[in-house]
mmCIF file of C-alpha atoms in Angstrom:
data_model
loop_
_atom_site.group_PDB
_atom_site.id
_atom_site.type_symbol
_atom_site.label_atom_id
_atom_site.label_comp_id
_atom_site.label_asym_id
_atom_site.label_seq_id
_atom_site.Cartn_x
_atom_site.Cartn_y
_atom_site.Cartn_z
ATOM 1 C CA MET A 1 41.966 -171.694 96.884
ATOM 2 C CA LYS A 2 45.013 -173.939 97.184
ATOM 3 C CA ILE A 3 47.084 -174.534 94.059
ATOM 4 C CA GLY A 4 50.075 -176.871 93.850
ATOM 5 C CA LEU A 5 52.602 -176.711 91.026
ATOM 6 C CA PHE A 6 54.633 -179.865 90.577
ATOM 7 C CA CYS A 7 57.876 -180.029 88.635
ATOM 8 C CA ALA A 8 61.238 -181.749 88.626
ATOM 9 C CA ALA A 9 63.039 -179.659 91.251
ATOM 10 C CA GLY A 10 60.932 -176.584 91.961
ATOM 11 C CA MET A 11 63.380 -173.871 90.916
ATOM 12 C CA SER A 12 61.791 -172.121 87.936
ATOM 13 C CA THR A 13 58.329 -173.147 89.105
ATOM 14 C CA SER A 14 58.845 -171.219 92.343
ATOM 15 C CA MET A 15 59.349 -168.037 90.261
ATOM 16 C CA LEU A 16 56.026 -168.718 88.545
ATOM 17 C CA VAL A 17 54.392 -169.245 91.957
ATOM 18 C CA GLU A 18 55.421 -165.717 93.002
ATOM 19 C CA LYS A 19 53.920 -164.243 89.829
ATOM 20 C CA MET A 20 50.681 -166.190 90.393
ATOM 21 C CA LYS A 21 50.503 -164.966 94.007
ATOM 22 C CA ALA A 22 50.826 -161.381 92.769
ATOM 23 C CA VAL A 23 47.942 -161.909 90.314
ATOM 24 C CA ALA A 24 45.736 -163.390 93.059
ATOM 25 C CA ALA A 25 46.520 -160.453 95.353
ATOM 26 C CA GLU A 26 45.780 -157.910 92.593
ATOM 27 C CA ARG A 27 42.410 -159.554 92.032
ATOM 28 C CA GLY A 28 41.595 -159.832 95.722
ATOM 29 C CA ILE A 29 41.475 -163.628 95.572
ATOM 30 C CA GLU A 30 42.719 -165.518 98.609
ATOM 31 C CA ALA A 31 45.042 -168.192 97.286
ATOM 32 C CA GLU A 32 47.760 -170.417 98.645
ATOM 33 C CA ILE A 33 50.112 -171.325 95.818
ATOM 34 C CA ALA A 34 53.236 -173.433 96.237
ATOM 35 C CA ALA A 35 55.733 -175.443 94.190
ATOM 36 C CA TYR A 36 56.641 -179.012 95.062
ATOM 37 C CA PRO A 37 58.808 -181.748 93.550
ATOM 38 C CA GLU A 38 56.646 -184.127 91.527
ATOM 39 C CA SER A 39 57.882 -187.002 93.673
ATOM 40 C CA GLU A 40 55.929 -185.533 96.619
ATOM 41 C CA MET A 41 52.538 -185.220 94.893
ATOM 42 C CA GLU A 42 50.918 -187.904 97.066
ATOM 43 C CA THR A 43 52.067 -186.040 100.179
ATOM 44 C CA TYR A 44 50.449 -182.714 99.238
ATOM 45 C CA VAL A 45 47.384 -183.605 97.129
ATOM 46 C CA ASP A 46 45.027 -183.870 100.105
ATOM 47 C CA ASN A 47 45.545 -180.164 100.824
ATOM 48 C CA LEU A 48 44.992 -178.898 97.261
ATOM 49 C CA ASP A 49 42.079 -177.616 95.194
ATOM 50 C CA VAL A 50 44.078 -177.809 91.928
ATOM 51 C CA ALA A 51 47.343 -179.453 90.834
ATOM 52 C CA LEU A 52 49.395 -178.272 87.869
ATOM 53 C CA LEU A 53 52.377 -180.008 86.284
ATOM 54 C CA GLY A 54 55.313 -178.128 84.826
ATOM 55 C CA PRO A 55 55.751 -178.826 81.106
ATOM 56 C CA GLN A 56 59.041 -180.614 81.780
ATOM 57 C CA VAL A 57 57.144 -183.350 83.653
ATOM 58 C CA LYS A 58 54.044 -183.538 81.439
ATOM 59 C CA TYR A 59 54.784 -187.230 80.888
ATOM 60 C CA LEU A 60 53.592 -187.724 84.496
ATOM 61 C CA LEU A 61 50.041 -186.570 83.761
ATOM 62 C CA SER A 62 48.514 -190.066 83.769
ATOM 63 C CA LYS A 63 50.269 -190.893 87.064
ATOM 64 C CA GLY A 64 49.110 -187.539 88.448
ATOM 65 C CA LYS A 65 45.525 -188.279 87.447
ATOM 66 C CA GLN A 66 45.678 -191.612 89.297
ATOM 67 C CA ILE A 67 46.782 -189.734 92.425
ATOM 68 C CA CYS A 68 44.585 -186.620 92.145
ATOM 69 C CA GLU A 69 41.295 -187.655 90.544
ATOM 70 C CA PRO A 70 40.192 -190.106 93.284
ATOM 71 C CA LYS A 71 40.561 -187.201 95.713
ATOM 72 C CA GLY A 72 38.568 -184.823 93.507
ATOM 73 C CA VAL A 73 41.583 -182.662 92.656
ATOM 74 C CA PRO A 74 41.736 -181.566 89.009
ATOM 75 C CA ILE A 75 45.190 -181.797 87.413
ATOM 76 C CA ASP A 76 46.595 -180.540 84.127
ATOM 77 C CA VAL A 77 49.863 -179.506 82.481
ATOM 78 C CA ILE A 78 50.869 -175.841 82.400
ATOM 79 C CA ASN A 79 50.988 -174.461 78.864
ATOM 80 C CA THR A 80 54.629 -174.497 77.709
ATOM 81 C CA ILE A 81 54.577 -170.936 76.379
ATOM 82 C CA ASP A 82 52.879 -169.542 79.502
ATOM 83 C CA TYR A 83 55.445 -171.386 81.623
ATOM 84 C CA GLY A 84 58.388 -170.169 79.557
ATOM 85 C CA MET A 85 57.125 -166.585 79.637
ATOM 86 C CA MET A 86 56.397 -166.905 83.397
ATOM 87 C CA ASN A 87 52.869 -165.658 82.634
ATOM 88 C CA GLY A 88 51.405 -165.834 86.121
ATOM 89 C CA ALA A 89 48.039 -164.437 85.008
ATOM 90 C CA LYS A 90 47.403 -167.093 82.355
ATOM 91 C CA VAL A 91 48.537 -169.949 84.588
ATOM 92 C CA PHE A 92 46.421 -168.625 87.471
ATOM 93 C CA ASP A 93 43.404 -168.321 85.147
ATOM 94 C CA HIS A 94 43.966 -171.915 84.005
ATOM 95 C CA ALA A 95 44.012 -173.107 87.622
ATOM 96 C CA MET A 96 40.814 -171.164 88.402
ATOM 97 C CA LYS A 97 39.093 -172.627 85.355
ATOM 98 C CA LEU A 98 40.084 -176.167 86.404
ATOM 99 C CA ALA A 99 38.621 -175.480 89.854
ATOM 100 C CA ASN A 100 35.470 -173.996 88.261
ATOM 101 C CA LYS A 101 35.927 -170.723 90.151
#
């Protein structure tokens, strides 16, 4: 399972990535999770199973869909409260649901 989180710069999102990795490890799920700047989405989408946008760049969802959907990669915006609370479990569950896993 490869999950990409896209945001403006990658700072706070990288903290969320670490929390999501811990949840995956606790559950025994093999997952590669990384944060990237939204400007590099086209570069990384081919290697992803799921793409998530940070709430601060939710306005890019339609652009993200144009990039991700033709490649069969589901994309959505991370819930603002889950992002703010750095709730790795809820964000990980959302990614798994998008990937139908």
